[in-house]
Amino acid sequence: MKHPPEPFKIKVVEPIKQTTREEREAVIRKAGFNLFNVSAEDIFIDLLTDSGTSAMSDNQWAGIMKGDESYAGSRNWFHFYDVVRDIFGFPEIIPTHQGRVAENLLFSETLKNGGIVPNNNHFDTTRANIECNGGEALDLVIDEGKDPVINHPFKGNLDPTKLNDLIEKYGVENIPLGMITITNNSGGGQPVAMQNIREISEILHQNGIPFFIDACRFAENAYFIKQREADYAEKSILEIVQEMFSYADGCTMSAKKDGLVNMGGFIALNDSDLARSIRENLIRIEGFPTYGGLSGRDLEAIARGLREVLDEHYLEFRIGQVERLAEMLNELGVPILLPPGGHAVYLDARRFLPEMSQSQFPAQALAVALYREGGIRGVEIGGLMFGKTDPETGKEIYPDLELVRLAIPRRVYTNMQMHFVAEVIDKIFKNRDAIRGLKIVEQAAVLRHFTVRLEEV
Ligand SMILES: *Cc1c(COP(=O)(O)O)cnc(C)c1O
């Protein structure tokens, strides 16, 4: 079945507020046309992020009651260890309270003398943690991965030629480790092929460079491999996952994605000396090595979530739900990035609002329209997030793409709610001439999109 139904039934419901157009109008004005300033209570369908927003299963909630909050050696730690060891294969496992701490702990040890870290595309926190630890983060995704509509099964692949050139240019001594992000979040959640993981691993290892995987959406990536790559159709998701990580020396993980929990993460690796020095810092900033910033019940929920996420029926529904939303919008003629990735659909605001100048923040204007029309919250990834003022000329520099990302939380919304989202967008698209541009009235010096206030022009 191409778009299978939800493979779960609903035991607990959380009411969501339906607001009137007038109420939403007042909310968005009070928020300075910035959806980060809107309370979650005033949102009907929240597609701000898929991170930490998953619904846990009855099995995970039951596990929470089995939480053992002993300071050292809690039984949930042993369960967590066994599951991570089995799935990812690495013997050294270090729990953290979320992915970015795993990154900081890894890079503060491996970048003591600075250095370059290649990746397909670094996620924002990965880049920030590399740069703050004195390193340089470089993106080497294949060129197809930058094209918004080209059809390629693995647009998240890291370009082996670019990697070889980089090693030649900077020298192995300046590349303390290489990474691949699966799926490629900053590149639209596009998958990476097994063949690519194998090839990148070979290049790095031939040069004596350790290879780490940013594993946040490892199960979604494995599902794409099963669907799209020859020789994997008959393999189980667990087998595919185990093979992916067999090529790496370690991984960093945010369990807020494919861990199917609301908080958590870890580092897993082979190198016991590196693990020892990471643990010393862990004790200083996160906690004892058998809990690392998490309570026993959190470790239990992650252990159970990591097993559940490997269920093929779940993944079929999950990837199918994202794909179905993309398909509905595409059929309605709404411009989106194609093909869709694993966790989000991206509206292309430059094609949606071709008349609007980039100086009027078309993606933000579209995000505001989504809220006004249907109480839907997406996130602008465009001039507001990435634009900056040239310090010399005082001119604004804009990014190439103006996108609104609609990230789909895991197991939270039904397909009927996704239909509603498509209908709202269709309505806006048909009335797109009515959408007004925005101008900034107040902004911070860095990361302005979080706090900026705007006004309609
Ligand atoms: C979310 C994410 C991170 C950071 O994890 P947090 O749990 O949010 O700290 C790192 N890399 C990728 C690819 C992510 O999606």
XYZ file of C-alpha atoms and ligand atoms in Angstrom:
472
model
C 0.000 0.000 0.000
C 1.427 3.360 -0.961
C 0.054 5.447 1.880
C -0.812 3.056 4.692
C -3.104 4.100 7.545
C -1.897 4.823 11.077
C -0.533 1.516 12.492
C -1.767 2.415 15.988
C -4.993 3.284 17.731
C -5.454 6.210 20.053
C -5.723 5.611 23.798
C -5.221 9.122 25.167
C -6.254 12.321 23.418
C -4.957 15.824 23.893
C -7.485 18.472 22.871
C -6.190 21.227 20.612
C -7.735 24.661 20.479
C -9.693 25.829 17.461
C -9.445 29.590 17.234
C -11.418 32.033 15.134
C -9.824 34.116 12.425
C -10.231 37.227 14.580
C -8.471 35.559 17.498
C -5.594 34.460 15.286
C -5.366 37.954 13.821
C -4.934 39.397 17.319
C -2.400 36.693 18.280
C -0.181 37.174 15.230
C -0.143 40.959 15.609
C 0.725 40.694 19.296
C 3.530 38.272 18.342
C 5.048 40.815 15.946
C 4.332 38.465 13.008
C 6.863 36.009 14.480
C 5.538 32.488 15.097
C 8.232 31.803 17.693
C 6.425 34.401 19.834
C 3.070 32.574 19.618
C 2.131 30.325 22.561
C 1.684 26.675 21.599
C -1.821 26.871 23.108
C -2.849 29.185 20.292
C -1.693 26.769 17.553
C -4.025 24.217 15.958
C -1.501 22.080 14.009
C 2.094 22.633 15.119
C 4.629 21.766 12.427
C 7.454 23.862 13.867
C 9.702 20.835 14.392
C 9.824 17.045 14.552
C 12.349 17.270 17.397
C 11.188 16.188 20.840
C 7.568 16.343 19.688
C 6.930 12.597 19.191
C 4.049 10.778 20.865
C 5.247 7.930 23.065
C 3.580 4.527 23.013
C 1.780 2.761 25.871
C 4.852 0.524 26.030
C 7.120 3.537 26.564
C 4.814 5.035 29.192
C 4.742 1.671 30.965
C 8.551 1.757 30.876
C 8.497 5.140 32.571
C 6.835 3.527 35.582
C 9.731 1.049 35.600
C 12.210 3.911 35.999
C 14.858 3.242 38.644
C 16.272 6.523 39.854
C 19.368 5.157 41.589
C 22.332 7.479 41.076
C 24.678 4.791 39.756
C 23.999 1.611 37.785
C 20.211 1.969 37.403
C 18.598 -1.043 35.713
C 17.324 1.254 32.956
C 20.904 2.161 32.099
C 21.677 -1.522 31.465
C 18.607 -1.882 29.275
C 19.509 1.320 27.390
C 23.094 0.088 26.956
C 22.021 -3.316 25.605
C 19.609 -1.805 23.073
C 22.041 0.850 21.790
C 24.836 -1.753 21.639
C 22.663 -4.160 19.666
C 21.361 -1.604 17.163
C 24.427 0.593 16.643
C 27.139 -1.962 17.442
C 29.538 0.325 19.332
C 30.775 -0.884 22.750
C 31.316 2.552 24.359
C 28.004 4.317 25.049
C 27.682 7.718 26.698
C 24.200 9.084 27.474
C 23.530 12.843 27.208
C 20.419 14.961 27.692
C 20.261 15.861 24.000
C 22.170 15.682 20.730
C 24.058 18.958 20.932
C 25.758 17.938 24.186
C 26.924 14.737 22.498
C 28.389 16.957 19.765
C 30.081 19.318 22.199
C 31.621 16.433 24.152
C 32.903 14.784 20.962
C 34.327 17.939 19.386
C 35.881 19.323 22.575
C 38.047 16.166 22.650
C 38.726 15.697 18.939
C 39.306 19.331 17.924
C 41.892 20.243 20.572
C 44.207 21.399 17.758
C 41.401 22.741 15.563
C 40.864 21.183 12.140
C 38.362 20.661 9.364
C 35.274 18.471 9.764
C 33.611 17.481 6.479
C 29.932 16.395 6.410
C 27.198 16.177 3.770
C 25.528 19.157 5.501
C 26.257 20.090 9.083
C 23.187 20.688 11.205
C 23.218 24.168 12.899
C 24.197 22.877 16.355
C 26.864 20.594 14.859
C 28.392 23.523 12.989
C 28.186 25.759 16.085
C 29.851 23.134 18.291
C 32.659 22.587 15.763
C 33.272 26.315 15.375
C 33.149 27.013 19.126
C 35.723 24.272 19.651
C 38.086 25.891 17.152
C 37.283 23.770 14.099
C 35.883 24.471 10.669
C 32.686 22.769 9.423
C 32.531 22.139 5.650
C 29.534 20.878 3.638
C 30.228 18.443 0.788
C 26.768 17.263 -0.262
C 26.415 16.187 -3.914
C 25.327 18.983 -6.272
C 21.956 17.279 -6.847
C 21.322 17.766 -3.107
C 21.243 21.531 -3.641
C 18.764 21.447 -6.519
C 15.214 22.011 -5.211
C 13.395 19.854 -7.783
C 15.856 17.411 -9.379
C 14.823 13.797 -8.889
C 17.540 11.708 -7.244
C 16.944 8.849 -4.782
C 19.706 9.887 -2.375
C 20.068 13.652 -2.403
C 21.786 13.489 0.997
C 24.890 11.714 -0.362
C 28.295 13.192 0.428
C 30.287 13.768 -2.766
C 33.335 11.416 -2.751
C 35.218 13.596 -5.264
C 34.753 16.680 -3.097
C 35.981 14.658 -0.095
C 39.110 13.457 -1.918
C 39.833 17.022 -3.049
C 39.378 18.305 0.485
C 41.789 15.711 1.904
C 44.330 16.599 -0.769
C 43.944 20.329 -0.193
C 44.124 20.393 3.613
C 46.062 17.179 4.391
C 44.936 14.313 6.644
C 46.697 15.882 9.629
C 44.155 18.732 9.526
C 41.057 16.514 9.380
C 40.529 14.965 12.816
C 37.253 13.283 11.793
C 34.679 13.098 9.008
C 30.902 12.873 9.388
C 27.703 12.027 7.511
C 24.267 13.156 8.702
C 21.442 10.646 8.157
C 19.024 11.750 6.960
C 20.502 15.074 5.852
C 18.424 17.444 7.999
C 19.819 20.773 6.737
C 19.505 19.443 3.181
C 15.754 18.796 3.523
C 15.854 15.422 5.303
C 17.168 13.690 2.195
C 18.523 10.159 2.623
C 22.076 8.858 2.184
C 22.673 5.586 0.288
C 24.401 2.591 1.878
C 26.758 2.593 -1.079
C 27.695 6.209 -0.231
C 28.202 5.483 3.483
C 30.479 2.575 2.489
C 32.455 4.659 0.000
C 32.933 7.638 2.330
C 33.991 5.271 5.106
C 36.598 3.716 2.775
C 38.026 7.076 1.732
C 38.263 8.315 5.319
C 39.720 5.069 6.651
C 42.286 4.766 3.838
C 43.510 8.143 5.071
C 43.390 7.158 8.723
C 40.538 9.587 9.487
C 37.838 8.438 11.951
C 34.258 8.404 10.623
C 31.264 9.423 12.738
C 27.587 9.393 11.807
C 25.107 12.040 12.979
C 22.446 9.404 13.565
C 19.320 11.454 14.469
C 17.057 9.953 11.755
C 18.838 6.630 11.277
C 15.657 4.527 11.000
C 14.053 6.834 8.418
C 17.297 6.674 6.426
C 17.312 2.866 6.623
C 13.740 2.748 5.345
C 14.691 4.814 2.293
C 17.609 2.426 1.639
C 15.227 -0.520 1.777
C 12.862 1.194 -0.664
C 15.341 2.669 -3.098
C 18.651 0.807 -3.097
C 19.249 -2.457 -4.933
C 19.997 -5.488 -2.711
C 18.245 -4.132 0.377
C 14.570 -4.789 -0.360
C 14.652 -8.148 1.410
C 16.691 -7.017 4.408
C 15.117 -6.050 7.738
C 15.421 -2.457 8.967
C 17.592 -3.678 11.853
C 19.973 -5.427 9.447
C 20.242 -2.286 7.326
C 20.857 -0.116 10.382
C 23.520 -2.497 11.694
C 25.281 -2.447 8.333
C 25.190 1.391 8.123
C 26.898 1.760 11.500
C 29.361 -1.090 10.857
C 31.208 1.298 8.495
C 31.606 3.988 11.177
C 33.774 4.465 14.260
C 31.018 6.106 16.253
C 27.915 8.272 16.192
C 26.188 11.174 17.901
C 22.445 10.906 18.396
C 19.539 13.111 19.351
C 16.908 10.696 20.670
C 14.378 13.531 20.216
C 14.053 12.346 16.605
C 14.200 8.605 15.915
C 14.434 7.765 19.621
C 10.694 8.561 19.751
C 11.089 10.470 23.028
C 10.824 14.083 24.099
C 14.364 14.434 25.476
C 17.618 12.490 25.270
C 20.704 11.620 23.273
C 24.008 9.769 23.321
C 27.448 9.229 21.824
C 28.412 5.674 20.898
C 31.892 4.744 19.695
C 34.618 2.106 19.435
C 37.633 4.048 20.749
C 37.854 3.360 24.478
C 40.566 5.981 25.116
C 38.471 8.691 23.503
C 35.435 7.453 25.446
C 37.382 7.701 28.702
C 38.289 11.358 28.160
C 34.746 12.194 27.020
C 33.384 10.629 30.232
C 35.606 12.882 32.330
C 33.928 15.908 30.792
C 30.537 14.224 30.957
C 30.820 13.927 34.732
C 31.724 17.606 34.929
C 28.883 18.960 32.766
C 26.118 16.309 32.411
C 26.275 13.635 35.077
C 27.556 10.228 36.064
C 28.288 7.901 33.081
C 25.277 5.659 33.749
C 22.764 8.510 33.442
C 24.463 11.471 31.702
C 21.813 14.133 32.212
C 18.830 11.787 31.981
C 16.635 10.189 34.599
C 16.282 6.409 34.738
C 12.782 6.623 33.274
C 14.088 8.645 30.301
C 16.703 5.968 29.573
C 13.945 3.349 29.655
C 11.719 5.324 27.263
C 14.626 5.728 24.821
C 15.522 2.018 25.001
C 11.929 1.138 24.115
C 11.598 3.908 21.506
C 14.708 2.746 19.656
C 13.157 -0.703 19.248
C 9.770 0.666 18.162
C 11.234 2.959 15.516
C 12.625 -0.085 13.668
C 9.114 -1.415 13.048
C 8.575 -1.421 9.326
C 4.846 -0.716 9.560
C 5.580 2.364 11.606
C 8.197 3.595 9.097
C 5.926 2.839 6.148
C 3.245 5.015 7.724
C 5.697 7.707 8.809
C 7.466 8.193 5.488
C 4.154 7.653 3.674
C 2.451 10.426 5.662
C 5.128 12.967 4.739
C 5.067 11.781 1.124
C 1.274 11.971 0.951
C 1.241 15.591 2.135
C 3.862 16.436 -0.497
C 1.857 14.628 -3.162
C -1.391 16.407 -2.286
C 0.336 19.794 -2.490
C 2.093 18.897 -5.728
C -1.207 17.817 -7.298
C -2.716 21.169 -6.281
C 0.131 22.936 -8.090
C 1.646 24.297 -4.869
C 5.422 24.727 -5.332
C 7.382 22.498 -2.938
C 10.843 20.944 -2.807
C 10.872 17.563 -4.544
C 11.174 14.739 -3.812
C 10.175 15.180 -0.135
C 12.603 13.997 2.540
C 11.779 11.882 5.571
C 10.441 14.322 8.131
C 9.200 17.501 6.476
C 7.646 19.168 3.445
C 9.102 22.488 2.302
C 7.007 25.151 0.601
C 9.001 27.145 -1.956
C 7.989 30.733 -1.192
C 9.834 32.305 -4.120
C 7.702 30.336 -6.569
C 4.607 30.628 -4.343
C 4.901 34.455 -4.240
C 6.911 35.268 -7.384
C 5.998 38.963 -7.307
C 7.223 39.554 -3.767
C 10.742 40.957 -3.351
C 13.075 39.053 -1.027
C 13.395 42.230 1.008
C 9.791 41.633 2.129
C 10.514 38.142 3.532
C 8.185 36.050 1.316
C 8.704 32.821 3.303
C 7.823 34.543 6.559
C 4.816 36.179 4.888
C 3.685 32.718 3.792
C 4.219 31.268 7.287
C 2.075 34.080 8.687
C -0.639 33.331 6.095
C -0.668 29.661 7.175
C -1.281 30.689 10.749
C -3.943 33.235 9.854
C -5.846 30.844 7.634
C -5.628 27.617 9.632
C -3.755 28.078 12.915
C -0.874 26.070 11.392
C 2.690 26.796 12.514
C 5.597 26.116 10.158
C 9.032 27.667 10.259
C 10.625 30.151 7.885
C 13.970 29.078 6.440
C 14.911 32.055 4.337
C 15.935 35.680 4.578
C 14.798 36.124 8.139
C 16.791 33.125 9.393
C 19.861 33.433 7.168
C 19.839 36.944 5.720
C 22.403 39.383 7.048
C 23.544 42.929 6.627
C 26.880 43.405 4.866
C 28.956 45.341 7.441
C 30.775 47.299 4.706
C 27.997 48.296 2.335
C 25.078 48.128 4.777
C 23.190 46.125 2.143
C 21.083 43.067 2.976
C 22.428 39.720 1.696
C 19.737 37.083 1.091
C 19.987 33.283 0.867
C 19.129 31.459 -2.405
C 16.015 29.779 -1.098
C 12.954 31.123 0.713
C 11.275 28.117 2.330
C 8.580 27.338 4.862
C 9.330 24.000 6.509
C 6.399 21.916 7.658
C 8.033 19.338 9.952
C 5.783 16.423 10.847
C 5.969 15.193 14.461
C 6.100 11.391 14.828
C 2.810 9.570 15.607
C 1.132 12.857 16.622
C -1.162 13.925 13.775
C -3.531 11.796 11.732
C -3.746 11.732 7.962
C -7.033 13.652 8.228
C -5.174 16.489 9.930
C -2.645 16.414 7.098
C -5.547 16.729 4.633
C -6.652 19.795 6.534
C -3.132 21.259 6.203
C -3.204 20.659 2.438
C -6.638 22.292 2.135
C -5.520 25.373 4.046
C -2.456 25.725 1.834
C -4.563 25.262 -1.292
C -6.839 28.072 -0.173
C -3.925 30.392 0.514
C -2.362 29.490 -2.818
C -5.542 30.408 -4.681
C -5.622 33.770 -2.862
C -1.902 34.370 -2.865
C -2.248 37.859 -4.308
C -3.684 38.939 -0.956
C -0.516 38.007 0.973
C 1.384 41.066 2.134
C 5.129 41.366 2.622
C 6.801 42.188 5.936
C 9.428 44.524 7.256
C 11.576 44.292 10.384
C 10.846 46.729 13.192
C 13.064 45.220 15.886
C 15.878 42.660 15.693
C 18.728 41.073 17.652
C 22.334 41.006 16.399
C 22.542 37.186 16.169
C 19.898 34.507 15.471
C 17.374 37.262 14.850
C 14.588 34.965 13.630
C 13.841 33.786 17.177
C 12.990 37.201 18.581
C 12.471 39.518 15.600
C 9.347 41.712 15.421
C 7.823 42.585 12.070
C 5.068 44.661 10.563
C 3.129 44.340 7.308
C 4.068 46.607 4.406
C 18.321 17.858 16.159
C 19.618 17.579 15.543
C 20.815 17.722 16.254
C 20.866 18.282 17.670
O 20.134 17.542 18.584
P 19.370 18.230 19.832
O 18.796 17.052 20.548
O 18.352 19.167 19.282
O 20.407 18.909 20.641
C 21.990 17.394 15.612
N 21.997 16.965 14.341
C 20.873 16.829 13.619
C 20.937 16.335 12.217
C 19.644 17.127 14.184
O 18.532 17.000 13.469
